[in-house]
mmCIF file of C-alpha atoms in Angstrom:
data_model
loop_
_atom_site.group_PDB
_atom_site.id
_atom_site.type_symbol
_atom_site.label_atom_id
_atom_site.label_comp_id
_atom_site.label_asym_id
_atom_site.label_seq_id
_atom_site.Cartn_x
_atom_site.Cartn_y
_atom_site.Cartn_z
ATOM 1 C CA MET L 18 121.802 81.470 25.350
ATOM 2 C CA ALA L 19 124.405 80.330 27.852
ATOM 3 C CA SER L 20 123.655 78.280 30.914
ATOM 4 C CA LEU L 21 125.196 79.133 34.258
ATOM 5 C CA SER L 22 127.847 76.669 35.359
ATOM 6 C CA LYS L 23 127.554 74.941 38.728
ATOM 7 C CA ASN L 24 130.614 76.896 39.856
ATOM 8 C CA LYS L 25 129.031 80.223 38.907
ATOM 9 C CA ILE L 26 125.820 79.357 40.775
ATOM 10 C CA LYS L 27 127.879 78.246 43.767
ATOM 11 C CA TYR L 28 129.786 81.555 43.652
ATOM 12 C CA ILE L 29 126.558 83.589 43.513
ATOM 13 C CA HIS L 30 125.184 81.657 46.514
ATOM 14 C CA SER L 31 128.464 82.178 48.406
ATOM 15 C CA LEU L 32 127.800 85.943 48.363
ATOM 16 C CA GLU L 33 125.302 85.360 51.151
ATOM 17 C CA LEU L 34 128.407 85.133 53.368
ATOM 18 C CA LYS L 35 129.948 88.371 54.614
ATOM 19 C CA LYS L 36 133.442 86.829 54.578
ATOM 20 C CA ILE L 37 133.221 86.052 50.842
ATOM 21 C CA ARG L 38 131.676 89.443 49.994
ATOM 22 C CA LYS L 39 134.490 91.162 51.854
ATOM 23 C CA GLU L 40 137.228 89.065 50.221
ATOM 24 C CA GLU L 41 135.781 89.671 46.764
ATOM 25 C CA GLY L 42 134.756 93.288 47.418
ATOM 26 C CA VAL L 43 131.355 92.704 45.811
ATOM 27 C CA PHE L 44 127.635 92.428 46.550
ATOM 28 C CA LEU L 45 124.625 90.814 44.904
ATOM 29 C CA ALA L 46 121.453 92.565 43.711
ATOM 30 C CA GLU L 47 118.354 91.054 42.104
ATOM 31 C CA GLY L 48 115.286 92.261 40.241
ATOM 32 C CA PRO L 49 114.699 94.758 37.396
ATOM 33 C CA LYS L 50 114.008 97.802 39.595
ATOM 34 C CA LEU L 51 116.977 97.361 41.950
ATOM 35 C CA VAL L 52 119.528 96.301 39.332
ATOM 36 C CA GLY L 53 118.321 99.130 37.071
ATOM 37 C CA ASP L 54 118.829 101.640 39.906
ATOM 38 C CA LEU L 55 122.338 100.374 40.701
ATOM 39 C CA LEU L 56 123.688 100.187 37.133
ATOM 40 C CA GLY L 57 125.776 103.266 36.423
ATOM 41 C CA HIS L 58 126.405 103.897 40.127
ATOM 42 C CA PHE L 59 128.628 100.897 40.937
ATOM 43 C CA PRO L 60 130.850 98.972 38.497
ATOM 44 C CA CYS L 61 129.059 95.760 37.457
ATOM 45 C CA ARG L 62 131.250 92.635 37.472
ATOM 46 C CA PHE L 63 128.617 90.152 36.331
ATOM 47 C CA LEU L 64 125.038 90.298 35.087
ATOM 48 C CA ALA L 65 122.720 87.416 34.216
ATOM 49 C CA ALA L 66 119.308 88.130 32.725
ATOM 50 C CA THR L 67 116.525 86.693 30.608
ATOM 51 C CA SER L 68 116.373 87.593 26.911
ATOM 52 C CA SER L 69 113.264 89.773 27.435
ATOM 53 C CA TRP L 70 115.085 91.919 30.030
ATOM 54 C CA LEU L 71 118.222 92.204 27.886
ATOM 55 C CA GLN L 72 116.180 93.308 24.859
ATOM 56 C CA LYS L 73 114.818 96.234 26.898
ATOM 57 C CA HIS L 74 118.333 97.150 28.122
ATOM 58 C CA PRO L 75 120.676 96.912 25.112
ATOM 59 C CA ASP L 76 123.477 99.094 26.499
ATOM 60 C CA ILE L 77 124.520 97.298 29.674
ATOM 61 C CA ASP L 78 128.025 98.035 30.924
ATOM 62 C CA ALA L 79 129.137 94.857 32.720
ATOM 63 C CA SER L 80 132.444 92.976 32.785
ATOM 64 C CA GLU L 81 130.557 89.741 32.134
ATOM 65 C CA LEU L 82 127.072 89.551 30.620
ATOM 66 C CA VAL L 83 125.091 86.320 30.275
ATOM 67 C CA GLU L 84 121.681 85.640 28.787
ATOM 68 C CA VAL L 85 120.041 82.868 30.806
ATOM 69 C CA SER L 86 116.774 80.966 31.017
ATOM 70 C CA GLN L 87 114.293 81.611 33.825
ATOM 71 C CA GLU L 88 115.183 78.125 35.175
ATOM 72 C CA ASP L 89 118.866 79.040 35.413
ATOM 73 C CA LEU L 90 118.004 82.312 37.101
ATOM 74 C CA SER L 91 115.862 80.438 39.622
ATOM 75 C CA ARG L 92 118.762 78.134 40.452
ATOM 76 C CA ALA L 93 121.133 81.071 40.990
ATOM 77 C CA SER L 94 118.702 83.383 42.788
ATOM 78 C CA LEU L 95 118.515 83.885 46.557
ATOM 79 C CA LEU L 96 114.942 85.194 46.257
ATOM 80 C CA LYS L 97 111.819 83.075 46.713
ATOM 81 C CA THR L 98 110.449 84.473 43.444
ATOM 82 C CA PRO L 99 113.390 85.184 41.098
ATOM 83 C CA GLN L 100 112.962 88.154 38.761
ATOM 84 C CA GLN L 101 114.470 88.442 35.278
ATOM 85 C CA VAL L 102 117.908 89.706 36.314
ATOM 86 C CA LEU L 103 120.645 89.407 38.927
ATOM 87 C CA ALA L 104 123.929 91.267 39.068
ATOM 88 C CA ILE L 105 127.154 91.385 41.061
ATOM 89 C CA PHE L 106 128.482 94.888 41.774
ATOM 90 C CA GLU L 107 131.714 96.195 43.278
ATOM 91 C CA GLN L 108 131.516 97.570 46.811
ATOM 92 C CA PRO L 109 132.325 101.293 46.924
ATOM 93 C CA SER L 110 134.879 102.673 49.384
ATOM 94 C CA TYR L 111 134.097 105.923 51.193
ATOM 95 C CA THR L 112 136.137 108.173 53.461
ATOM 96 C CA LEU L 113 134.414 109.219 56.671
ATOM 97 C CA ASN L 114 134.926 112.883 57.518
ATOM 98 C CA PRO L 115 133.518 114.124 60.881
ATOM 99 C CA GLU L 116 132.910 117.475 59.170
ATOM 100 C CA VAL L 117 129.783 116.085 57.433
ATOM 101 C CA VAL L 118 128.092 115.685 60.837
ATOM 102 C CA ARG L 119 128.925 119.240 61.829
ATOM 103 C CA GLN L 120 127.395 120.536 58.605
ATOM 104 C CA SER L 121 124.430 118.208 58.001
ATOM 105 C CA LEU L 122 122.112 115.707 59.665
ATOM 106 C CA CYS L 123 123.504 112.154 59.821
ATOM 107 C CA LEU L 124 122.377 108.851 61.337
ATOM 108 C CA ALA L 125 124.390 106.491 63.534
ATOM 109 C CA LEU L 126 123.428 102.855 64.188
ATOM 110 C CA ASP L 127 124.645 101.114 67.325
ATOM 111 C CA ASP L 128 124.638 97.347 66.671
ATOM 112 C CA VAL L 129 121.472 97.119 64.530
ATOM 113 C CA GLN L 130 121.282 93.406 63.676
ATOM 114 C CA ASP L 131 118.425 92.847 61.251
ATOM 115 C CA PRO L 132 119.344 93.212 57.549
ATOM 116 C CA GLY L 133 115.796 94.304 56.685
ATOM 117 C CA ASN L 134 115.896 97.038 59.333
ATOM 118 C CA LEU L 135 119.204 98.372 58.016
ATOM 119 C CA GLY L 136 117.938 98.359 54.432
ATOM 120 C CA THR L 137 114.741 100.172 55.438
ATOM 121 C CA ILE L 138 116.744 102.775 57.391
ATOM 122 C CA ILE L 139 118.911 103.418 54.296
ATOM 123 C CA ARG L 140 115.731 103.844 52.247
ATOM 124 C CA LEU L 141 114.396 106.286 54.871
ATOM 125 C CA ALA L 142 117.658 108.238 54.952
ATOM 126 C CA ASP L 143 117.430 108.565 51.176
ATOM 127 C CA TRP L 144 113.855 109.881 51.458
ATOM 128 C CA PHE L 145 114.760 112.445 54.123
ATOM 129 C CA GLY L 146 117.937 113.641 52.402
ATOM 130 C CA ILE L 147 120.355 112.113 54.921
ATOM 131 C CA GLU L 148 123.500 111.218 53.001
ATOM 132 C CA HIS L 149 125.626 109.464 55.643
ATOM 133 C CA ILE L 150 124.951 106.599 58.046
ATOM 134 C CA ILE L 151 127.705 105.750 60.525
ATOM 135 C CA CYS L 152 127.496 102.185 61.832
ATOM 136 C CA SER L 153 129.171 100.482 64.764
ATOM 137 C CA GLN L 154 131.427 97.606 63.777
ATOM 138 C CA ASN L 155 128.845 95.080 65.073
ATOM 139 C CA THR L 156 126.017 96.449 62.934
ATOM 140 C CA VAL L 157 124.830 94.036 60.237
ATOM 141 C CA ASP L 158 126.724 94.253 56.921
ATOM 142 C CA VAL L 159 125.186 96.744 54.487
ATOM 143 C CA TYR L 160 126.089 94.402 51.606
ATOM 144 C CA ASN L 161 124.008 91.525 52.963
ATOM 145 C CA PRO L 162 121.693 90.635 50.011
ATOM 146 C CA LYS L 163 118.584 91.150 52.193
ATOM 147 C CA THR L 164 119.807 94.626 53.175
ATOM 148 C CA ILE L 165 120.537 95.571 49.547
ATOM 149 C CA GLN L 166 117.036 94.425 48.495
ATOM 150 C CA ALA L 167 115.416 96.433 51.317
ATOM 151 C CA THR L 168 117.217 99.683 50.381
ATOM 152 C CA MET L 169 115.134 99.877 47.174
ATOM 153 C CA GLY L 170 118.022 101.665 45.445
ATOM 154 C CA GLY L 171 118.687 104.092 48.327
ATOM 155 C CA ILE L 172 122.193 102.627 48.578
ATOM 156 C CA THR L 173 123.161 104.639 45.464
ATOM 157 C CA ARG L 174 122.734 107.945 47.326
ATOM 158 C CA VAL L 175 123.397 107.089 50.988
ATOM 159 C CA LYS L 176 126.970 106.402 52.077
ATOM 160 C CA VAL L 177 127.277 103.777 54.842
ATOM 161 C CA HIS L 178 130.416 103.791 57.008
ATOM 162 C CA TYR L 179 131.654 101.355 59.683
ATOM 163 C CA THR L 180 133.794 102.612 62.545
ATOM 164 C CA SER L 181 134.150 102.675 66.339
ATOM 165 C CA LEU L 182 131.086 104.754 67.240
ATOM 166 C CA PRO L 183 132.391 105.996 70.632
ATOM 167 C CA ASP L 184 135.670 107.187 69.051
ATOM 168 C CA PHE L 185 133.821 108.838 66.184
ATOM 169 C CA ILE L 186 131.372 110.635 68.496
ATOM 170 C CA ARG L 187 134.251 111.870 70.667
ATOM 171 C CA SER L 188 135.845 113.392 67.561
ATOM 172 C CA LEU L 189 132.751 115.564 66.989
ATOM 173 C CA GLY L 190 133.357 117.957 69.893
ATOM 174 C CA ASP L 191 130.258 119.948 70.827
ATOM 175 C CA THR L 192 128.163 118.828 67.825
ATOM 176 C CA PRO L 193 124.577 117.879 68.820
ATOM 177 C CA ILE L 194 124.322 114.125 69.432
ATOM 178 C CA PHE L 195 120.720 112.886 69.704
ATOM 179 C CA GLY L 196 119.470 109.518 70.890
ATOM 180 C CA THR L 197 116.144 107.985 71.932
ATOM 181 C CA PHE L 198 115.648 106.859 75.531
ATOM 182 C CA LEU L 199 112.635 106.017 77.675
ATOM 183 C CA ASP L 200 113.765 108.751 80.108
ATOM 184 C CA GLY L 201 114.439 111.281 77.316
ATOM 185 C CA LYS L 202 112.531 114.518 76.661
ATOM 186 C CA ASN L 203 109.433 114.556 74.467
ATOM 187 C CA MET L 204 110.890 115.103 70.994
ATOM 188 C CA TYR L 205 107.886 117.178 69.878
ATOM 189 C CA GLU L 206 108.704 119.749 72.575
ATOM 190 C CA GLN L 207 112.447 120.005 71.850
ATOM 191 C CA PRO L 208 114.250 122.265 69.382
ATOM 192 C CA LEU L 209 115.906 119.933 66.864
ATOM 193 C CA SER L 210 118.925 121.140 64.893
ATOM 194 C CA ALA L 211 119.483 120.874 61.141
ATOM 195 C CA ASN L 212 122.880 119.271 61.762
ATOM 196 C CA GLY L 213 124.279 116.636 64.112
ATOM 197 C CA LEU L 214 124.013 112.908 64.689
ATOM 198 C CA ILE L 215 120.886 110.872 65.470
ATOM 199 C CA VAL L 216 121.875 107.605 67.164
ATOM 200 C CA MET L 217 119.550 104.603 66.915
ATOM 201 C CA GLY L 218 120.151 101.485 68.988
ATOM 202 C CA ASN L 219 120.032 97.709 68.796
ATOM 203 C CA GLU L 220 116.619 96.046 68.305
ATOM 204 C CA GLY L 221 116.601 94.353 71.710
ATOM 205 C CA ASN L 222 118.940 96.394 73.893
ATOM 206 C CA GLY L 223 118.715 99.933 72.541
ATOM 207 C CA ILE L 224 121.791 102.167 72.592
ATOM 208 C CA GLY L 225 124.805 100.618 74.354
ATOM 209 C CA LYS L 226 126.178 102.162 77.566
ATOM 210 C CA GLU L 227 129.414 103.482 76.088
ATOM 211 C CA VAL L 228 127.614 105.323 73.281
ATOM 212 C CA ALA L 229 124.727 106.419 75.549
ATOM 213 C CA ALA L 230 127.202 108.210 77.831
ATOM 214 C CA LEU L 231 128.270 110.409 74.875
ATOM 215 C CA ILE L 232 124.771 111.529 73.832
ATOM 216 C CA ASN L 233 124.109 115.141 74.818
ATOM 217 C CA ARG L 234 120.432 115.380 73.737
ATOM 218 C CA LYS L 235 118.189 112.575 74.947
ATOM 219 C CA LEU L 236 114.846 112.305 73.182
ATOM 220 C CA TYR L 237 111.707 110.257 73.750
ATOM 221 C CA ILE L 238 109.026 109.370 71.172
ATOM 222 C CA PRO L 239 105.821 109.682 73.243
ATOM 223 C CA ASN L 240 103.125 107.079 72.797
ATOM 224 C CA TYR L 241 99.475 108.122 72.579
ATOM 225 C CA PRO L 242 97.753 108.715 74.877
ATOM 226 C CA GLU L 243 100.737 109.210 77.185
ATOM 227 C CA GLY L 244 100.876 106.909 80.170
ATOM 228 C CA GLN L 245 98.689 104.235 78.580
ATOM 229 C CA GLU L 246 100.080 100.702 78.642
ATOM 230 C CA THR L 247 101.537 99.900 75.233
ATOM 231 C CA SER L 248 104.112 97.691 73.513
ATOM 232 C CA GLU L 249 107.583 98.017 74.987
ATOM 233 C CA SER L 250 109.153 99.860 72.066
ATOM 234 C CA LEU L 251 108.934 100.724 68.387
ATOM 235 C CA ASN L 252 110.766 98.796 65.685
ATOM 236 C CA VAL L 253 114.080 100.614 65.093
ATOM 237 C CA ALA L 254 113.316 101.437 61.448
ATOM 238 C CA ILE L 255 109.882 102.830 62.332
ATOM 239 C CA ALA L 256 111.365 104.878 65.198
ATOM 240 C CA THR L 257 113.954 106.242 62.746
ATOM 241 C CA ALA L 258 111.178 107.323 60.381
ATOM 242 C CA VAL L 259 109.251 109.109 63.149
ATOM 243 C CA ILE L 260 112.353 110.957 64.348
ATOM 244 C CA CYS L 261 113.661 111.935 60.896
ATOM 245 C CA ALA L 262 110.219 113.263 59.942
ATOM 246 C CA GLU L 263 110.151 115.546 63.000
ATOM 247 C CA PHE L 264 113.714 116.789 62.382
ATOM 248 C CA ARG L 265 112.818 117.683 58.794
ATOM 249 C CA ARG L 266 109.454 119.227 59.801
ATOM 250 C CA GLN L 267 111.186 121.561 62.248
ATOM 251 C CA ALA L 268 113.893 122.448 59.721
ATOM 252 C CA ALA L 269 111.185 123.393 57.193
ATOM 253 C CA TRP L 270 109.639 125.880 59.646
ATOM 254 C CA LYS L 271 112.897 127.650 60.433
#
C-alpha cells in the first residue's frame, strides 16, 4: 500500500480552484457511486482507493492507480465524510451547435452562482432527457467539486457549454425561447414546444436584462392558491424541475 505524498494531497486540494482545474484540464470526483458512474466516460488521470474498493473493481483504467489507507483518503478528500475512492478525470471538450436547440429541448443558465444548484439542474436535465445546458460565462464552473458531486453522475450524459448567452440566443432565429418572469403567462395554460431553449436566471436577480429582452415566450409558475402571500420566489433548481416536468408532460400528450 502506498501513502499519498504531501505534494499529491496538495495537488488534489488545489483542484478546488477553478484556475488550477482549467490549467490542468481536470476535475475531481469522490465516492464509489460517482466515481463508478464516471469511469469509462472520461479518461481517468489518477485514482486513489482503499483495498476493499479496489478488490471489487479489478479492471480500473487509470493513468495512475494508488491503493491507500482510509486515513490517507481522509487527508486528501474534500468531503466531510470521505468514501473509499477519489479520482481525477479529464475535462471533456464539446462543440456547441445552435442546431441542437432547434431540434430538441435545451436549458440555458444566466449567471447561476451556487455549485449545488448547477449540479442539481444537471441531474434534472439528465432525468428529463435534456442533453445540453448552455451557460453564461459568469455561471459557476461545472467542474467545481461540489457541482460534480451534486450531478450524481448526470454529467456523463449532459453536455454543459459556456458562451455569451445573448449572442447564442440571437443565433437561434425564430426558435422558441422561454423564460420565467413574475409578469409571465401561467405556464399551465400555455402550449409548450418540444424544442427550444428554457432560460433560468440567477438565484437573487433572475434573468438579466440583456437576455430577458431576447426571450419570446415569458412564463410564470403560479403559486397556490393564486394571489396568496408567499415566499418571493422558488429556488432555481426547483423551478427548473417544475418547468421541465410540464414541458415533458405536454410533449407526452401530443
